[in-house]
């Protein structure tokens, strides 16, 4: 629960599961369901609704949770980190 993205990356890269079609069809739906359950569990363990867990999280942690493979032509991790840092309460 401390790092849901690690579980996601482990699941999509698992050699035994890849034959089902990585990030397609049944594989995509199953990994999405497991990932959502981990996010819900993380929030429950923190005693917060998910929106608050994310709102309270450090920008660096949030960026580590994002799979940027298909986003970097529009948004890089560094740009996302800058946006999140500027949006934090008290940021100048």
Tab-separated table of C-alpha atoms in Angstrom:
chain	number	residue	atom	x	y	z
A	1	UNK	CA	0.000	0.000	0.000
A	2	UNK	CA	2.954	2.337	0.427
A	3	UNK	CA	3.663	2.292	-3.310
A	4	UNK	CA	0.720	1.060	-5.452
A	5	UNK	CA	2.593	1.828	-8.668
A	6	UNK	CA	5.221	-0.803	-7.861
A	7	UNK	CA	2.548	-3.496	-7.704
A	8	UNK	CA	1.068	-2.255	-10.982
A	9	UNK	CA	4.458	-2.357	-12.709
A	10	UNK	CA	5.212	-5.805	-11.300
A	11	UNK	CA	1.892	-7.147	-12.560
A	12	UNK	CA	2.158	-5.750	-16.089
A	13	UNK	CA	5.723	-7.040	-16.347
A	14	UNK	CA	5.079	-10.531	-14.949
A	15	UNK	CA	6.211	-13.102	-17.520
A	16	UNK	CA	3.536	-15.603	-16.481
A	17	UNK	CA	0.742	-13.085	-17.046
A	18	UNK	CA	2.051	-11.437	-20.213
A	19	UNK	CA	0.805	-14.242	-22.457
A	20	UNK	CA	-2.726	-12.960	-21.751
A	21	UNK	CA	-1.763	-9.762	-23.542
A	22	UNK	CA	-0.017	-7.070	-21.547
A	23	UNK	CA	-2.284	-4.086	-21.011
A	24	UNK	CA	-4.982	-5.539	-23.274
A	25	UNK	CA	-8.264	-7.292	-22.756
A	26	UNK	CA	-8.584	-9.511	-19.712
A	27	UNK	CA	-5.096	-8.638	-18.479
A	28	UNK	CA	-5.822	-4.913	-18.568
A	29	UNK	CA	-9.126	-5.287	-16.743
A	30	UNK	CA	-7.727	-7.616	-14.073
A	31	UNK	CA	-4.694	-5.447	-13.325
A	32	UNK	CA	-6.926	-2.365	-13.205
A	33	UNK	CA	-9.190	-4.051	-10.663
A	34	UNK	CA	-6.265	-5.117	-8.469
A	35	UNK	CA	-4.657	-1.679	-8.717
A	36	UNK	CA	-7.913	0.038	-7.726
A	37	UNK	CA	-8.265	-2.308	-4.765
A	38	UNK	CA	-4.724	-1.470	-3.606
A	39	UNK	CA	-5.468	2.261	-3.815
A	40	UNK	CA	-8.643	1.745	-1.784
A	41	UNK	CA	-6.734	-0.331	0.761
A	42	UNK	CA	-3.991	2.294	1.037
A	43	UNK	CA	-6.581	4.984	1.763
A	44	UNK	CA	-8.405	2.785	4.255
A	45	UNK	CA	-5.156	1.975	6.091
A	46	UNK	CA	-4.371	5.692	6.246
A	47	UNK	CA	-7.864	6.349	7.634
A	48	UNK	CA	-8.616	8.828	4.856
A	49	UNK	CA	-10.783	8.982	1.777
A	50	UNK	CA	-8.709	8.394	-1.351
A	51	UNK	CA	-9.002	12.006	-2.488
A	52	UNK	CA	-7.501	13.158	0.818
A	53	UNK	CA	-4.697	10.580	0.695
A	54	UNK	CA	-3.717	11.992	-2.695
A	55	UNK	CA	-4.205	15.631	-1.666
A	56	UNK	CA	-1.947	15.127	1.369
A	57	UNK	CA	0.727	13.166	-0.524
A	58	UNK	CA	4.129	14.597	-1.357
A	59	UNK	CA	4.447	15.598	-5.029
A	60	UNK	CA	7.440	13.304	-5.506
A	61	UNK	CA	5.428	10.294	-4.320
A	62	UNK	CA	2.502	11.121	-6.592
A	63	UNK	CA	4.786	11.403	-9.623
A	64	UNK	CA	6.312	7.995	-8.808
A	65	UNK	CA	2.810	6.511	-8.955
A	66	UNK	CA	2.243	7.612	-12.565
A	67	UNK	CA	3.172	5.486	-15.554
A	68	UNK	CA	4.566	8.089	-17.954
A	69	UNK	CA	5.280	5.669	-20.832
A	70	UNK	CA	2.546	7.127	-23.010
A	71	UNK	CA	2.514	10.639	-21.575
A	72	UNK	CA	6.006	12.034	-21.997
A	73	UNK	CA	5.274	13.639	-25.369
A	74	UNK	CA	2.714	15.818	-23.548
A	75	UNK	CA	3.954	15.822	-19.931
A	76	UNK	CA	7.246	14.687	-18.442
A	77	UNK	CA	7.735	13.573	-14.834
A	78	UNK	CA	9.730	16.749	-14.189
A	79	UNK	CA	6.939	18.942	-15.538
A	80	UNK	CA	4.337	17.083	-13.476
A	81	UNK	CA	6.475	17.486	-10.376
A	82	UNK	CA	6.762	21.221	-11.011
A	83	UNK	CA	2.993	21.566	-11.423
A	84	UNK	CA	2.310	19.644	-8.220
A	85	UNK	CA	4.905	21.573	-6.230
A	86	UNK	CA	3.450	24.916	-7.361
A	87	UNK	CA	-0.072	23.761	-6.478
A	88	UNK	CA	0.780	22.861	-2.882
A	89	UNK	CA	-0.659	25.138	-0.219
A	90	UNK	CA	1.786	27.921	0.611
A	91	UNK	CA	3.764	27.510	-2.626
A	92	UNK	CA	4.887	30.737	-4.248
